[in-house]
Amino acid sequence: TCALPILMAAEINRGRLDLAGYHDLLAVHDGEQRDPKSAILAYNALAARFPQSAPILLGESQLHLRLGDRAAAGADLERALAAEPDMMDVQQAYGLYQLAGGRPDVARSWLERAYAARPWDAALALAMGQVYRQLGEKFRPDLKGIARAAP
């Protein structure tokens, strides 16, 4: 998406990533489908070089989840939260992780934070609906905001 270069520029500007690391991250991301086990090793190396870069930790967590290693994914997300507790993408990923793990009470607080930042995000609205349903409550999404954001 077009937001990725902006996110990476912010990471570089804050000193959490450098240009070489950004290029390495893109290469790892491109190679995930071909060789996921090598990609995990590459993510590990990147996370060691840039331990405060939430996008690296998020990428690693998503690949761990795809490979079925939920514990490693959770550890990656915990590190991402420690590095960037206010980053909406981290909040969303952690909330979805908790929801998938059967913890809607924990998921709710993280997804509510993310949804407050992007009330027009239909995917977040759906996740919030799942959380509220599991908790036996009703969720009222911002349908007008979602409709405005839809092409």
Coordinates of N, CA, C and O in Angstrom, one line a residue:
T1 N 0.8 -1.2 0.0 CA 0.0 0.0 0.0 C 0.9 1.2 0.0 O 2.1 1.2 0.3
C2 N 0.3 2.4 -0.3 CA 1.0 3.6 -0.3 C 1.4 4.1 1.1 O 2.3 4.9 1.3
A3 N 0.8 3.5 2.2 CA 1.1 3.9 3.5 C 2.5 3.3 4.0 O 3.1 3.8 4.9
L4 N 2.9 2.2 3.4 CA 4.1 1.5 3.8 C 5.3 2.4 3.7 O 6.1 2.6 4.6
P5 N 5.6 3.1 2.5 CA 6.7 4.0 2.5 C 6.7 5.1 3.5 O 7.7 5.5 4.0
I6 N 5.5 5.6 3.8 CA 5.4 6.7 4.8 C 5.7 6.1 6.2 O 6.5 6.7 7.0
L7 N 5.2 4.9 6.5 CA 5.6 4.3 7.8 C 7.1 4.0 7.9 O 7.7 4.3 8.9
M8 N 7.7 3.5 6.8 CA 9.1 3.3 6.8 C 9.9 4.6 6.9 O 10.9 4.6 7.6
A9 N 9.5 5.6 6.3 CA 10.2 6.9 6.4 C 10.1 7.4 7.8 O 11.1 7.9 8.3
A10 N 9.0 7.2 8.5 CA 8.9 7.6 9.9 C 9.8 6.7 10.8 O 10.5 7.2 11.7
E11 N 9.9 5.4 10.5 CA 10.8 4.5 11.2 C 12.3 5.0 11.0 O 13.1 5.1 12.0
I12 N 12.7 5.4 9.8 CA 14.0 5.8 9.5 C 14.3 7.2 10.2 O 15.3 7.4 10.8
N13 N 13.3 8.0 10.1 CA 13.4 9.4 10.8 C 13.6 9.3 12.3 O 14.4 10.1 12.9
R14 N 13.0 8.3 12.9 CA 13.1 8.2 14.4 C 14.3 7.3 14.8 O 14.5 7.1 15.9
G15 N 15.1 6.8 13.8 CA 16.3 6.1 14.1 C 16.0 4.6 14.4 O 16.9 3.9 14.9
R16 N 14.8 4.1 14.2 CA 14.5 2.7 14.5 C 14.8 1.8 13.3 O 14.6 0.6 13.5
L17 N 15.1 2.3 12.2 CA 15.5 1.6 11.0 C 16.4 2.5 10.1 O 16.3 3.7 10.2
D18 N 17.2 1.8 9.3 CA 18.0 2.6 8.4 C 17.6 2.2 7.0 O 16.8 1.2 6.8
L19 N 18.1 2.9 6.0 CA 17.7 2.6 4.6 C 18.1 1.2 4.2 O 17.3 0.5 3.5
A20 N 19.3 0.7 4.6 CA 19.7 -0.7 4.3 C 18.7 -1.7 4.9 O 18.3 -2.7 4.3
G21 N 18.3 -1.4 6.2 CA 17.3 -2.3 6.8 C 16.0 -2.3 6.2 O 15.3 -3.3 6.1
Y22 N 15.6 -1.1 5.6 CA 14.3 -1.0 4.9 C 14.4 -1.9 3.6 O 13.5 -2.7 3.4
H23 N 15.5 -1.8 2.9 CA 15.7 -2.6 1.7 C 15.7 -4.1 2.1 O 15.1 -5.0 1.4
D24 N 16.4 -4.5 3.2 CA 16.4 -5.9 3.7 C 15.0 -6.3 4.0 O 14.6 -7.5 3.7
L25 N 14.2 -5.5 4.7 CA 12.8 -5.8 5.1 C 12.0 -6.1 3.8 O 11.2 -7.1 3.8
L26 N 12.1 -5.3 2.8 CA 11.4 -5.5 1.6 C 11.8 -6.8 0.9 O 10.9 -7.6 0.4
A27 N 13.1 -7.1 0.9 CA 13.5 -8.4 0.4 C 13.0 -9.6 1.1 O 12.6 -10.6 0.5
V28 N 13.0 -9.5 2.5 CA 12.4 -10.6 3.3 C 11.0 -10.8 3.0 O 10.5 -11.9 2.8
H29 N 10.2 -9.7 2.9 CA 8.8 -9.7 2.7 C 8.6 -10.4 1.3 O 7.7 -11.2 1.2
D30 N 9.3 -10.0 0.3 CA 9.2 -10.6 -1.0 C 9.5 -12.1 -1.1 O 8.9 -12.8 -1.8
G31 N 10.4 -12.5 -0.2 CA 10.7 -13.9 -0.2 C 9.9 -14.8 0.7 O 10.1 -16.1 0.7
E32 N 9.0 -14.3 1.5 CA 8.2 -15.1 2.4 C 7.5 -16.2 1.8 O 7.4 -17.3 2.3
Q33 N 6.9 -16.0 0.6 CA 6.1 -17.1 0.0 C 7.0 -18.2 -0.6 O 6.7 -19.4 -0.5
R34 N 8.2 -17.8 -1.1 CA 9.1 -18.8 -1.7 C 9.7 -19.7 -0.6 O 9.9 -20.9 -0.8
D35 N 10.2 -19.1 0.4 CA 11.0 -19.8 1.5 C 10.7 -19.2 2.8 O 11.5 -18.4 3.4
P36 N 9.6 -19.6 3.4 CA 9.2 -19.0 4.7 C 10.2 -19.3 5.8 O 10.4 -18.4 6.7
K37 N 10.8 -20.4 5.8 CA 11.8 -20.7 6.9 C 13.0 -19.8 6.9 O 13.5 -19.3 7.9
S38 N 13.5 -19.5 5.7 CA 14.6 -18.6 5.5 C 14.1 -17.2 5.9 O 14.9 -16.4 6.4
A39 N 12.9 -16.9 5.5 CA 12.4 -15.5 5.9 C 12.3 -15.3 7.4 O 12.6 -14.2 7.9
I40 N 12.0 -16.4 8.1 CA 11.9 -16.3 9.6 C 13.3 -16.0 10.1 O 13.5 -15.1 11.0
L41 N 14.3 -16.7 9.6 CA 15.7 -16.4 10.0 C 16.1 -15.0 9.7 O 16.8 -14.3 10.4
A42 N 15.7 -14.5 8.5 CA 16.0 -13.1 8.1 C 15.3 -12.1 9.0 O 15.9 -11.1 9.4
Y43 N 14.0 -12.4 9.3 CA 13.3 -11.5 10.3 C 14.0 -11.5 11.6 O 14.1 -10.4 12.2
N44 N 14.5 -12.6 12.1 CA 15.2 -12.7 13.3 C 16.4 -11.8 13.3 O 16.7 -11.1 14.3
A45 N 17.2 -11.9 12.2 CA 18.4 -11.0 12.1 C 18.0 -9.6 12.0 O 18.7 -8.7 12.6
L46 N 16.9 -9.2 11.3 CA 16.5 -7.8 11.2 C 16.0 -7.3 12.6 O 16.4 -6.2 13.0
A47 N 15.3 -8.2 13.3 CA 14.8 -7.8 14.6 C 16.0 -7.6 15.6 O 15.9 -6.7 16.5
A48 N 17.0 -8.4 15.4 CA 18.2 -8.2 16.3 C 18.9 -6.9 16.0 O 19.4 -6.2 16.9
R49 N 19.0 -6.5 14.7 CA 19.6 -5.2 14.3 C 18.7 -4.0 14.6 O 19.3 -3.0 14.9
F50 N 17.4 -4.2 14.5 CA 16.5 -3.1 14.8 C 15.4 -3.5 15.7 O 14.2 -3.7 15.4
P51 N 15.7 -3.7 17.0 CA 14.8 -4.2 18.0 C 13.6 -3.3 18.3 O 12.6 -3.8 18.9
Q52 N 13.7 -2.1 17.9 CA 12.6 -1.2 18.2 C 11.7 -0.9 17.0 O 10.8 0.0 17.1
S53 N 11.9 -1.6 15.9 CA 11.1 -1.4 14.7 C 9.9 -2.3 14.7 O 9.9 -3.5 14.4
A54 N 8.8 -1.7 15.0 CA 7.5 -2.4 15.0 C 7.2 -3.0 13.7 O 6.7 -4.2 13.7
P55 N 7.4 -2.4 12.5 CA 7.0 -3.1 11.3 C 7.8 -4.4 11.1 O 7.2 -5.3 10.5
I56 N 9.0 -4.4 11.5 CA 9.8 -5.7 11.4 C 9.1 -6.7 12.3 O 8.9 -7.9 11.9
L57 N 8.8 -6.4 13.5 CA 8.2 -7.3 14.5 C 6.8 -7.7 14.0 O 6.4 -8.9 14.2
L58 N 6.1 -6.8 13.4 CA 4.8 -7.2 12.9 C 4.9 -8.2 11.7 O 4.1 -9.2 11.7
G59 N 5.8 -7.9 10.8 CA 6.0 -8.9 9.7 C 6.4 -10.2 10.2 O 5.9 -11.3 9.7
E60 N 7.3 -10.3 11.2 CA 7.7 -11.5 11.8 C 6.6 -12.3 12.4 O 6.4 -13.5 12.3
S61 N 5.8 -11.5 13.2 CA 4.6 -12.1 13.8 C 3.6 -12.7 12.8 O 3.1 -13.8 13.1
Q62 N 3.4 -12.0 11.8 CA 2.4 -12.5 10.8 C 2.9 -13.8 10.1 O 2.2 -14.7 9.9
L63 N 4.2 -13.8 9.8 CA 4.8 -15.1 9.3 C 4.8 -16.2 10.3 O 4.5 -17.3 9.9
H64 N 5.1 -15.9 11.5 CA 5.0 -17.0 12.6 C 3.6 -17.5 12.6 O 3.4 -18.7 12.7
L65 N 2.6 -16.6 12.6 CA 1.2 -17.1 12.6 C 0.9 -18.0 11.4 O 0.3 -19.0 11.5
R66 N 1.3 -17.6 10.2 CA 1.1 -18.3 9.0 C 1.8 -19.7 9.1 O 1.2 -20.7 8.6
L67 N 2.9 -19.8 9.8 CA 3.6 -21.1 9.9 C 3.1 -21.9 11.1 O 3.6 -23.0 11.4
G68 N 2.1 -21.3 11.8 CA 1.5 -22.1 13.0 C 2.2 -21.9 14.3 O 1.9 -22.7 15.2
D69 N 3.1 -21.0 14.4 CA 3.8 -20.8 15.7 C 3.2 -19.6 16.4 O 3.7 -18.5 16.4
R70 N 2.1 -19.9 17.1 CA 1.4 -18.9 17.8 C 2.2 -18.3 18.9 O 2.1 -17.1 19.2
A71 N 2.9 -19.1 19.6 CA 3.7 -18.6 20.8 C 4.8 -17.6 20.3 O 4.9 -16.5 20.9
A72 N 5.4 -17.9 19.2 CA 6.5 -17.0 18.7 C 5.8 -15.7 18.2 O 6.3 -14.6 18.4
A73 N 4.6 -15.8 17.5 CA 3.9 -14.6 17.1 C 3.5 -13.7 18.2 O 3.7 -12.5 18.1
G74 N 3.1 -14.3 19.3 CA 2.7 -13.6 20.5 C 3.9 -12.8 21.1 O 3.8 -11.7 21.5
A75 N 5.1 -13.5 21.1 CA 6.3 -12.8 21.6 C 6.7 -11.7 20.7 O 7.1 -10.6 21.2
D76 N 6.5 -11.8 19.4 CA 6.8 -10.8 18.5 C 5.9 -9.6 18.7 O 6.3 -8.4 18.7
L77 N 4.6 -9.9 18.9 CA 3.6 -8.8 19.1 C 3.9 -8.1 20.5 O 3.7 -6.9 20.5
E78 N 4.3 -8.8 21.5 CA 4.6 -8.2 22.8 C 5.8 -7.2 22.6 O 5.7 -6.1 23.2
R79 N 6.8 -7.6 21.8 CA 7.9 -6.7 21.6 C 7.5 -5.5 20.8 O 8.0 -4.4 21.0
A80 N 6.6 -5.7 19.8 CA 6.1 -4.6 19.0 C 5.3 -3.6 19.9 O 5.5 -2.4 19.7
L81 N 4.5 -4.2 20.8 CA 3.8 -3.3 21.7 C 4.7 -2.5 22.6 O 4.5 -1.3 22.9
A82 N 5.8 -3.2 23.1 CA 6.7 -2.5 23.9 C 7.4 -1.3 23.2 O 7.7 -0.3 23.7
A83 N 7.7 -1.6 21.9 CA 8.4 -0.6 21.1 C 7.4 0.6 20.6 O 7.8 1.7 20.6
E84 N 6.2 0.2 20.3 CA 5.2 1.2 19.7 C 3.8 1.0 20.3 O 2.9 0.6 19.5
P85 N 3.6 1.2 21.5 CA 2.2 1.0 22.1 C 1.1 1.8 21.5 O 0.0 1.4 21.5
D86 N 1.5 2.9 20.9 CA 0.4 3.8 20.3 C 0.3 3.7 18.8 O -0.5 4.4 18.2
M87 N 1.0 2.8 18.2 CA 0.9 2.5 16.7 C -0.4 1.7 16.5 O -0.5 0.6 16.9
M88 N -1.3 2.3 15.7 CA -2.6 1.7 15.4 C -2.4 0.3 14.8 O -3.1 -0.7 15.1
D89 N -1.4 0.1 13.9 CA -1.2 -1.2 13.3 C -0.8 -2.3 14.3 O -1.2 -3.5 14.2
V90 N 0.0 -1.9 15.3 CA 0.4 -2.8 16.4 C -0.8 -3.1 17.3 O -1.1 -4.3 17.6
Q91 N -1.6 -2.1 17.6 CA -2.8 -2.3 18.4 C -3.8 -3.3 17.7 O -4.3 -4.2 18.3
Q92 N -4.0 -3.1 16.4 CA -4.9 -3.9 15.7 C -4.4 -5.4 15.6 O -5.1 -6.3 15.9
A93 N -3.1 -5.5 15.3 CA -2.5 -6.9 15.2 C -2.6 -7.6 16.5 O -3.0 -8.8 16.6
Y94 N -2.3 -6.9 17.6 CA -2.4 -7.5 18.9 C -3.8 -7.9 19.3 O -4.1 -9.0 19.9
G95 N -4.7 -7.0 19.0 CA -6.1 -7.2 19.3 C -6.7 -8.4 18.5 O -7.3 -9.3 19.1
L96 N -6.3 -8.5 17.2 CA -6.7 -9.7 16.4 C -6.1 -11.0 16.9 O -6.8 -12.0 16.9
Y97 N -4.9 -10.9 17.3 CA -4.2 -12.1 17.9 C -4.9 -12.5 19.1 O -5.2 -13.7 19.3
Q98 N -5.3 -11.6 20.0 CA -6.0 -12.0 21.2 C -7.4 -12.5 20.9 O -7.9 -13.5 21.5
L99 N -8.1 -11.9 19.9 CA -9.4 -12.4 19.5 C -9.3 -13.8 19.0 O -10.1 -14.7 19.4
A100 N -8.3 -14.1 18.2 CA -8.1 -15.5 17.6 C -7.8 -16.5 18.7 O -8.1 -17.6 18.6
G101 N -7.2 -16.0 19.8 CA -6.8 -16.8 20.9 C -7.9 -17.0 21.9 O -7.7 -17.6 23.0
G102 N -9.1 -16.5 21.6 CA -10.2 -16.7 22.5 C -10.2 -15.7 23.7 O -10.8 -16.1 24.7
R103 N -9.6 -14.6 23.6 CA -9.6 -13.6 24.7 C -10.2 -12.3 24.2 O -9.5 -11.3 24.1
P104 N -11.5 -12.3 24.0 CA -12.2 -11.1 23.5 C -12.1 -9.9 24.5 O -12.1 -8.8 24.1
D105 N -12.0 -10.2 25.8 CA -11.9 -9.1 26.8 C -10.6 -8.4 26.6 O -10.6 -7.1 26.6
V106 N -9.5 -9.1 26.3 CA -8.2 -8.4 26.0 C -8.2 -7.7 24.7 O -7.8 -6.6 24.5
A107 N -8.8 -8.5 23.7 CA -8.8 -7.9 22.3 C -9.6 -6.6 22.3 O -9.2 -5.7 21.5
R108 N -10.7 -6.5 23.1 CA -11.5 -5.4 23.0 C -10.7 -4.1 23.3 O -10.9 -3.1 22.5
S109 N -9.9 -4.0 24.3 CA -9.3 -2.8 24.6 C -8.3 -2.4 23.5 O -8.2 -1.2 23.2
W110 N -7.6 -3.3 22.9 CA -6.6 -3.0 21.8 C -7.3 -2.6 20.6 O -6.9 -1.7 19.9
L111 N -8.4 -3.3 20.2 CA -9.1 -3.0 19.0 C -9.9 -1.7 19.1 O -10.0 -1.0 18.1
E112 N -10.4 -1.4 20.3 CA -11.1 -0.1 20.5 C -10.1 1.0 20.3 O -10.5 2.0 19.7
R113 N -8.9 0.9 20.7 CA -7.9 1.9 20.5 C -7.6 2.1 19.0 O -7.5 3.2 18.5
A114 N -7.4 1.0 18.3 CA -7.2 1.1 16.9 C -8.4 1.6 16.1 O -8.3 2.5 15.2
Y115 N -9.6 1.2 16.5 CA -10.8 1.7 15.9 C -11.0 3.2 16.1 O -11.5 3.9 15.2
A116 N -10.7 3.6 17.3 CA -10.8 5.1 17.6 C -9.9 5.9 16.6 O -10.3 7.0 16.2
A117 N -8.8 5.3 16.2 CA -7.9 6.1 15.2 C -8.4 6.0 13.8 O -8.2 6.8 13.0
R118 N -9.2 4.9 13.5 CA -9.7 4.7 12.1 C -11.1 4.1 12.1 O -11.3 3.0 11.8
P119 N -12.1 4.9 12.5 CA -13.5 4.5 12.6 C -14.1 4.1 11.3 O -15.1 3.5 11.2
W120 N -13.4 4.5 10.2 CA -13.9 4.2 8.8 C -13.4 2.9 8.3 O -13.8 2.4 7.2
D121 N -12.5 2.2 9.1 CA -11.9 1.0 8.6 C -12.9 -0.2 8.8 O -13.2 -0.6 9.9
A122 N -13.4 -0.7 7.7 CA -14.4 -1.8 7.7 C -13.8 -3.0 8.4 O -14.6 -3.7 9.1
A123 N -12.6 -3.4 8.2 CA -12.0 -4.6 8.8 C -12.0 -4.5 10.3 O -12.3 -5.4 11.0
L124 N -11.6 -3.3 10.8 CA -11.6 -3.1 12.2 C -13.1 -3.1 12.8 O -13.3 -3.7 13.8
A125 N -14.0 -2.6 12.0 CA -15.4 -2.6 12.4 C -15.9 -4.1 12.6 O -16.6 -4.4 13.5
L126 N -15.5 -4.9 11.6 CA -15.9 -6.3 11.7 C -15.2 -7.0 12.9 O -15.9 -7.8 13.6
A127 N -14.0 -6.7 13.1 CA -13.3 -7.3 14.3 C -14.0 -6.8 15.6 O -14.2 -7.6 16.5
M128 N -14.3 -5.5 15.6 CA -15.0 -5.0 16.8 C -16.4 -5.7 17.0 O -16.8 -6.1 18.1
G129 N -17.1 -6.0 15.9 CA -18.4 -6.7 15.9 C -18.2 -8.1 16.5 O -19.0 -8.5 17.3
Q130 N -17.1 -8.8 16.1 CA -16.8 -10.1 16.6 C -16.6 -10.1 18.1 O -17.1 -10.9 18.9
V131 N -15.8 -9.1 18.6 CA -15.5 -8.9 20.0 C -16.7 -8.7 20.8 O -17.0 -9.4 21.8
Y132 N -17.5 -7.8 20.4 CA -18.7 -7.4 21.1 C -19.7 -8.6 21.1 O -20.3 -8.9 22.2
R133 N -19.8 -9.3 20.0 CA -20.7 -10.5 19.9 C -20.2 -11.6 20.9 O -21.0 -12.1 21.7
Q134 N -18.9 -11.8 21.0 CA -18.4 -12.8 21.9 C -18.6 -12.4 23.4 O -18.7 -13.2 24.2
L135 N -18.6 -11.1 23.6 CA -18.9 -10.6 25.0 C -20.3 -10.4 25.3 O -20.7 -10.0 26.4
G136 N -21.2 -10.7 24.3 CA -22.7 -10.6 24.5 C -23.2 -9.2 24.5 O -24.2 -8.9 25.1
E137 N -22.5 -8.3 23.8 CA -22.8 -6.9 23.7 C -23.1 -6.6 22.2 O -22.8 -7.3 21.3
K138 N -23.6 -5.4 22.0 CA -23.9 -4.9 20.7 C -22.9 -3.8 20.3 O -22.5 -3.0 21.1
F139 N -22.4 -3.9 19.0 CA -21.5 -2.9 18.5 C -22.2 -2.1 17.4 O -22.8 -2.7 16.6
R140 N -22.0 -0.8 17.5 CA -22.5 0.1 16.4 C -21.4 0.8 15.7 O -20.9 1.8 16.2
P141 N -21.1 0.2 14.5 CA -20.0 0.8 13.8 C -20.4 2.2 13.1 O -21.6 2.5 13.0
D142 N -19.4 2.9 12.7 CA -19.6 4.2 12.0 C -19.9 3.9 10.6 O -19.0 4.0 9.7
L143 N -21.1 3.5 10.3 CA -21.5 3.1 8.9 C -21.3 4.3 7.9 O -20.9 4.0 6.7
K144 N -21.6 5.5 8.3 CA -21.4 6.6 7.4 C -19.9 6.8 7.1 O -19.6 7.1 5.9
G145 N -19.1 6.7 8.1 CA -17.7 6.8 7.8 C -17.1 5.7 7.0 O -16.3 6.0 6.1
I146 N -17.6 4.5 7.2 CA -17.2 3.4 6.3 C -17.6 3.6 4.9 O -16.9 3.4 3.9
A147 N -18.9 4.1 4.7 CA -19.4 4.3 3.4 C -18.6 5.4 2.7 O -18.3 5.3 1.5
R148 N -18.2 6.5 3.4 CA -17.4 7.5 2.8 C -16.0 7.0 2.4 O -15.5 7.5 1.4
A149 N -15.5 6.1 3.1 CA -14.1 5.6 2.8 C -14.1 4.6 1.7 O -13.1 4.4 1.0
A150 N -15.3 4.0 1.4 CA -15.4 3.0 0.3 C -15.3 3.7 -1.0 O -15.9 4.7 -1.2
P151 N -14.6 3.0 -2.0 CA -14.6 3.7 -3.3 C -15.9 3.7 -4.1 O -16.7 2.9 -3.8

